[in-house]
Amino acid sequence: MRVTASLLFAFTIGLGAQSAPPGTRNYTRLDATVACAGATSIEAIPAIKADGFKAIINLRLASEAGADVDLSRRTATSAGLRYIHIPFSGTDPQTDAVDQFLAAVKDPANSPVFIHCGSANRAGMMWLVKRVMVDGWPLDKATLEAERAGLRSPELKAFALQYLKAHGKA
């Protein structure tokens, strides 16, 4: 048991020390299976692949400044990454986007997954829902992790809580 605890500690320290891939904003590596970030340039995609990610989930709307979804998709595909675009509005959130996100993160072919939006706010909100719905985490623990990942909007937090309540999880 002592060796296992030591390895876990070393692994956790390693994750905390991991630097953000160049071209990412508000990057947080939460564990071995996920990282959340804000705006992510196409220049970051090779580093995302080199860091061991299998998929990118982009939550940005195609209409957002700097969100060239087609170019990002082509670049990710060329790098050998799966690319999943789930447009999600922070001002008009829709439950179907959350459902799509949950399906994508539950697919083992997408793990480890790199999730991003413009600021990491929407990515953090989606991860909060995933932790409670899929992983069975208590709401308070999932909320703390989501805030560490970038969730800042009271409106998005309220949307997540409403989604969880509608699914009998809050």
PDB file of C-alpha atoms in Angstrom:
ATOM      1  CA  MET A   1       0.000   0.000   0.000  1.00  0.00           C
ATOM      2  CA  ARG A   2       2.891   2.335   0.714  1.00  0.00           C
ATOM      3  CA  VAL A   3       4.213   2.035  -2.846  1.00  0.00           C
ATOM      4  CA  THR A   4       0.761   2.734  -4.282  1.00  0.00           C
ATOM      5  CA  ALA A   5       0.358   5.877  -2.166  1.00  0.00           C
ATOM      6  CA  SER A   6       3.829   7.066  -3.179  1.00  0.00           C
ATOM      7  CA  LEU A   7       3.115   6.495  -6.850  1.00  0.00           C
ATOM      8  CA  LEU A   8      -0.212   8.287  -6.598  1.00  0.00           C
ATOM      9  CA  PHE A   9       1.455  11.228  -4.859  1.00  0.00           C
ATOM     10  CA  ALA A  10       4.184  11.410  -7.520  1.00  0.00           C
ATOM     11  CA  PHE A  11       1.594  11.199 -10.297  1.00  0.00           C
ATOM     12  CA  THR A  12      -0.499  13.949  -8.719  1.00  0.00           C
ATOM     13  CA  ILE A  13       2.538  16.186  -8.286  1.00  0.00           C
ATOM     14  CA  GLY A  14       3.441  15.544 -11.924  1.00  0.00           C
ATOM     15  CA  LEU A  15       0.016  16.634 -13.105  1.00  0.00           C
ATOM     16  CA  GLY A  16       0.160  19.801 -11.036  1.00  0.00           C
ATOM     17  CA  ALA A  17       3.543  20.708 -12.475  1.00  0.00           C
ATOM     18  CA  GLN A  18       2.519  20.102 -16.073  1.00  0.00           C
ATOM     19  CA  SER A  19       2.676  23.298 -18.058  1.00  0.00           C
ATOM     20  CA  ALA A  20      -0.006  24.499 -20.402  1.00  0.00           C
ATOM     21  CA  PRO A  21       0.504  23.723 -24.061  1.00  0.00           C
ATOM     22  CA  PRO A  22       1.594  26.889 -25.882  1.00  0.00           C
ATOM     23  CA  GLY A  23      -1.432  28.502 -27.492  1.00  0.00           C
ATOM     24  CA  THR A  24      -3.898  27.647 -24.715  1.00  0.00           C
ATOM     25  CA  ARG A  25      -5.577  29.985 -22.252  1.00  0.00           C
ATOM     26  CA  ASN A  26      -6.686  29.135 -18.690  1.00  0.00           C
ATOM     27  CA  TYR A  27      -5.378  25.563 -18.920  1.00  0.00           C
ATOM     28  CA  THR A  28      -6.057  23.125 -16.066  1.00  0.00           C
ATOM     29  CA  ARG A  29      -5.078  19.455 -16.156  1.00  0.00           C
ATOM     30  CA  LEU A  30      -7.566  17.925 -13.721  1.00  0.00           C
ATOM     31  CA  ASP A  31      -6.374  14.321 -13.849  1.00  0.00           C
ATOM     32  CA  ALA A  32      -4.983  11.771 -16.268  1.00  0.00           C
ATOM     33  CA  THR A  33      -8.221  11.721 -18.278  1.00  0.00           C
ATOM     34  CA  VAL A  34      -9.027  15.396 -18.826  1.00  0.00           C
ATOM     35  CA  ALA A  35      -7.837  18.951 -19.208  1.00  0.00           C
ATOM     36  CA  CYS A  36     -10.012  22.025 -19.527  1.00  0.00           C
ATOM     37  CA  ALA A  37      -8.994  25.271 -21.171  1.00  0.00           C
ATOM     38  CA  GLY A  38     -10.201  28.459 -22.704  1.00  0.00           C
ATOM     39  CA  ALA A  39      -9.367  29.646 -26.189  1.00  0.00           C
ATOM     40  CA  THR A  40      -6.997  27.223 -27.884  1.00  0.00           C
ATOM     41  CA  SER A  41      -5.127  28.065 -31.062  1.00  0.00           C
ATOM     42  CA  ILE A  42      -4.338  25.617 -33.830  1.00  0.00           C
ATOM     43  CA  GLU A  43      -0.666  25.967 -32.844  1.00  0.00           C
ATOM     44  CA  ALA A  44      -1.514  24.200 -29.568  1.00  0.00           C
ATOM     45  CA  ILE A  45      -2.895  21.086 -31.255  1.00  0.00           C
ATOM     46  CA  PRO A  46       0.423  19.232 -31.794  1.00  0.00           C
ATOM     47  CA  ALA A  47       1.303  19.766 -28.097  1.00  0.00           C
ATOM     48  CA  ILE A  48      -2.151  18.521 -27.067  1.00  0.00           C
ATOM     49  CA  LYS A  49      -1.510  15.349 -29.080  1.00  0.00           C
ATOM     50  CA  ALA A  50       2.026  15.037 -27.622  1.00  0.00           C
ATOM     51  CA  ASP A  51       0.547  15.304 -24.101  1.00  0.00           C
ATOM     52  CA  GLY A  52      -1.378  12.082 -24.797  1.00  0.00           C
ATOM     53  CA  PHE A  53      -4.858  13.384 -25.504  1.00  0.00           C
ATOM     54  CA  LYS A  54      -7.021  11.356 -27.889  1.00  0.00           C
ATOM     55  CA  ALA A  55      -9.779  13.910 -28.517  1.00  0.00           C
ATOM     56  CA  ILE A  56     -10.614  17.588 -28.416  1.00  0.00           C
ATOM     57  CA  ILE A  57     -14.090  18.778 -27.495  1.00  0.00           C
ATOM     58  CA  ASN A  58     -14.638  22.342 -28.641  1.00  0.00           C
ATOM     59  CA  LEU A  59     -17.589  24.088 -26.989  1.00  0.00           C
ATOM     60  CA  ARG A  60     -17.125  27.404 -28.795  1.00  0.00           C
ATOM     61  CA  LEU A  61     -19.724  28.782 -31.157  1.00  0.00           C
ATOM     62  CA  ALA A  62     -18.473  29.085 -34.735  1.00  0.00           C
ATOM     63  CA  SER A  63     -19.451  32.767 -34.594  1.00  0.00           C
ATOM     64  CA  GLU A  64     -17.044  33.562 -31.722  1.00  0.00           C
ATOM     65  CA  ALA A  65     -14.047  35.715 -32.617  1.00  0.00           C
ATOM     66  CA  GLY A  66     -11.049  33.496 -33.313  1.00  0.00           C
ATOM     67  CA  ALA A  67     -13.051  30.257 -33.281  1.00  0.00           C
ATOM     68  CA  ASP A  68     -12.152  28.822 -36.685  1.00  0.00           C
ATOM     69  CA  VAL A  69     -13.889  25.495 -36.169  1.00  0.00           C
ATOM     70  CA  ASP A  70     -13.180  24.113 -39.652  1.00  0.00           C
ATOM     71  CA  LEU A  71      -9.454  24.876 -39.469  1.00  0.00           C
ATOM     72  CA  SER A  72      -9.275  23.481 -35.921  1.00  0.00           C
ATOM     73  CA  ARG A  73     -11.030  20.296 -37.046  1.00  0.00           C
ATOM     74  CA  ARG A  74      -8.659  19.829 -39.991  1.00  0.00           C
ATOM     75  CA  THR A  75      -5.597  20.493 -37.839  1.00  0.00           C
ATOM     76  CA  ALA A  76      -6.727  18.120 -35.089  1.00  0.00           C
ATOM     77  CA  THR A  77      -7.608  15.381 -37.565  1.00  0.00           C
ATOM     78  CA  SER A  78      -4.233  15.772 -39.293  1.00  0.00           C
ATOM     79  CA  ALA A  79      -2.534  15.436 -35.898  1.00  0.00           C
ATOM     80  CA  GLY A  80      -4.401  12.184 -35.220  1.00  0.00           C
ATOM     81  CA  LEU A  81      -6.923  13.578 -32.753  1.00  0.00           C
ATOM     82  CA  ARG A  82     -10.673  13.077 -32.712  1.00  0.00           C
ATOM     83  CA  TYR A  83     -12.412  16.445 -32.961  1.00  0.00           C
ATOM     84  CA  ILE A  84     -15.868  16.982 -31.512  1.00  0.00           C
ATOM     85  CA  HIS A  85     -17.585  20.324 -31.912  1.00  0.00           C
ATOM     86  CA  ILE A  86     -20.501  20.898 -29.559  1.00  0.00           C
ATOM     87  CA  PRO A  87     -21.521  24.556 -29.901  1.00  0.00           C
ATOM     88  CA  PHE A  88     -22.621  25.751 -26.478  1.00  0.00           C
ATOM     89  CA  SER A  89     -23.754  29.285 -25.737  1.00  0.00           C
ATOM     90  CA  GLY A  90     -22.937  30.658 -22.319  1.00  0.00           C
ATOM     91  CA  THR A  91     -25.805  33.139 -22.622  1.00  0.00           C
ATOM     92  CA  ASP A  92     -28.396  30.716 -24.022  1.00  0.00           C
ATOM     93  CA  PRO A  93     -27.366  27.257 -22.767  1.00  0.00           C
ATOM     94  CA  GLN A  94     -29.236  24.278 -24.181  1.00  0.00           C
ATOM     95  CA  THR A  95     -29.641  20.889 -22.520  1.00  0.00           C
ATOM     96  CA  ASP A  96     -29.109  18.994 -25.785  1.00  0.00           C
ATOM     97  CA  ALA A  97     -25.506  20.253 -25.889  1.00  0.00           C
ATOM     98  CA  VAL A  98     -24.958  18.864 -22.380  1.00  0.00           C
ATOM     99  CA  ASP A  99     -26.409  15.531 -23.488  1.00  0.00           C
ATOM    100  CA  GLN A 100     -24.035  15.479 -26.485  1.00  0.00           C
ATOM    101  CA  PHE A 101     -21.104  16.360 -24.240  1.00  0.00           C
ATOM    102  CA  LEU A 102     -21.898  13.548 -21.794  1.00  0.00           C
ATOM    103  CA  ALA A 103     -22.109  11.045 -24.639  1.00  0.00           C
ATOM    104  CA  ALA A 104     -18.746  12.220 -25.982  1.00  0.00           C
ATOM    105  CA  VAL A 105     -16.909  12.028 -22.630  1.00  0.00           C
ATOM    106  CA  LYS A 106     -18.369   8.603 -21.860  1.00  0.00           C
ATOM    107  CA  ASP A 107     -16.944   7.194 -25.103  1.00  0.00           C
ATOM    108  CA  PRO A 108     -13.625   5.511 -24.161  1.00  0.00           C
ATOM    109  CA  ALA A 109     -12.227   6.335 -27.618  1.00  0.00           C
ATOM    110  CA  ASN A 110     -12.201  10.019 -26.570  1.00  0.00           C
ATOM    111  CA  SER A 111     -10.119   9.569 -23.420  1.00  0.00           C
ATOM    112  CA  PRO A 112      -8.023  11.345 -22.392  1.00  0.00           C
ATOM    113  CA  VAL A 113      -9.961  14.382 -23.581  1.00  0.00           C
ATOM    114  CA  PHE A 114      -9.045  18.049 -23.951  1.00  0.00           C
ATOM    115  CA  ILE A 115     -12.127  20.273 -23.471  1.00  0.00           C
ATOM    116  CA  HIS A 116     -12.122  23.946 -24.347  1.00  0.00           C
ATOM    117  CA  CYS A 117     -14.281  26.984 -24.907  1.00  0.00           C
ATOM    118  CA  GLY A 118     -13.381  30.696 -24.960  1.00  0.00           C
ATOM    119  CA  SER A 119     -12.432  31.168 -21.292  1.00  0.00           C
ATOM    120  CA  ALA A 120     -12.773  27.685 -19.666  1.00  0.00           C
ATOM    121  CA  ASN A 121     -16.078  28.756 -18.071  1.00  0.00           C
ATOM    122  CA  ARG A 122     -18.296  26.537 -20.246  1.00  0.00           C
ATOM    123  CA  ALA A 123     -15.739  23.710 -20.122  1.00  0.00           C
ATOM    124  CA  GLY A 124     -15.793  23.841 -16.313  1.00  0.00           C
ATOM    125  CA  MET A 125     -19.591  23.847 -16.257  1.00  0.00           C
ATOM    126  CA  MET A 126     -19.767  20.791 -18.497  1.00  0.00           C
ATOM    127  CA  TRP A 127     -17.181  18.999 -16.360  1.00  0.00           C
ATOM    128  CA  LEU A 128     -19.247  19.734 -13.232  1.00  0.00           C
ATOM    129  CA  VAL A 129     -22.249  18.009 -14.806  1.00  0.00           C
ATOM    130  CA  LYS A 130     -20.103  15.071 -15.946  1.00  0.00           C
ATOM    131  CA  ARG A 131     -18.593  14.546 -12.497  1.00  0.00           C
ATOM    132  CA  VAL A 132     -22.019  14.362 -10.868  1.00  0.00           C
ATOM    133  CA  MET A 133     -23.936  12.527 -13.616  1.00  0.00           C
ATOM    134  CA  VAL A 134     -21.295  10.027 -14.744  1.00  0.00           C
ATOM    135  CA  ASP A 135     -18.806   9.729 -11.898  1.00  0.00           C
ATOM    136  CA  GLY A 136     -21.295  10.031  -9.038  1.00  0.00           C
ATOM    137  CA  TRP A 137     -19.358  12.783  -7.291  1.00  0.00           C
ATOM    138  CA  PRO A 138     -21.097  14.835  -4.601  1.00  0.00           C
ATOM    139  CA  LEU A 139     -22.174  18.229  -5.877  1.00  0.00           C
ATOM    140  CA  ASP A 140     -19.905  20.243  -3.560  1.00  0.00           C
ATOM    141  CA  LYS A 141     -16.762  18.327  -4.575  1.00  0.00           C
ATOM    142  CA  ALA A 142     -17.654  18.515  -8.294  1.00  0.00           C
ATOM    143  CA  THR A 143     -18.364  22.249  -7.997  1.00  0.00           C
ATOM    144  CA  LEU A 144     -14.967  22.943  -6.420  1.00  0.00           C
ATOM    145  CA  GLU A 145     -13.198  21.067  -9.206  1.00  0.00           C
ATOM    146  CA  ALA A 146     -15.279  22.840 -11.874  1.00  0.00           C
ATOM    147  CA  GLU A 147     -14.375  26.210 -10.387  1.00  0.00           C
ATOM    148  CA  ARG A 148     -10.698  25.214 -10.438  1.00  0.00           C
ATOM    149  CA  ALA A 149     -11.170  24.300 -14.109  1.00  0.00           C
ATOM    150  CA  GLY A 150     -12.668  27.688 -14.980  1.00  0.00           C
ATOM    151  CA  LEU A 151     -16.356  27.835 -14.010  1.00  0.00           C
ATOM    152  CA  ARG A 152     -16.998  31.437 -12.950  1.00  0.00           C
ATOM    153  CA  SER A 153     -20.448  32.348 -14.258  1.00  0.00           C
ATOM    154  CA  PRO A 154     -23.273  32.241 -11.698  1.00  0.00           C
ATOM    155  CA  GLU A 155     -25.700  31.770 -14.616  1.00  0.00           C
ATOM    156  CA  LEU A 156     -23.844  28.728 -15.957  1.00  0.00           C
ATOM    157  CA  LYS A 157     -23.561  27.293 -12.469  1.00  0.00           C
ATOM    158  CA  ALA A 158     -27.333  27.748 -12.038  1.00  0.00           C
ATOM    159  CA  PHE A 159     -27.895  26.078 -15.425  1.00  0.00           C
ATOM    160  CA  ALA A 160     -25.754  23.106 -14.346  1.00  0.00           C
ATOM    161  CA  LEU A 161     -27.694  22.796 -11.087  1.00  0.00           C
ATOM    162  CA  GLN A 162     -30.989  22.973 -12.971  1.00  0.00           C
ATOM    163  CA  TYR A 163     -29.799  20.270 -15.399  1.00  0.00           C
ATOM    164  CA  LEU A 164     -28.699  18.047 -12.512  1.00  0.00           C
ATOM    165  CA  LYS A 165     -31.982  18.607 -10.663  1.00  0.00           C
ATOM    166  CA  ALA A 166     -33.977  17.716 -13.790  1.00  0.00           C
ATOM    167  CA  HIS A 167     -32.009  14.437 -13.887  1.00  0.00           C
ATOM    168  CA  GLY A 168     -32.518  13.693 -10.181  1.00  0.00           C
ATOM    169  CA  LYS A 169     -28.915  14.479  -9.229  1.00  0.00           C
ATOM    170  CA  ALA A 170     -29.221  17.697  -7.231  1.00  0.00           C
TER     171      ALA A 170
END
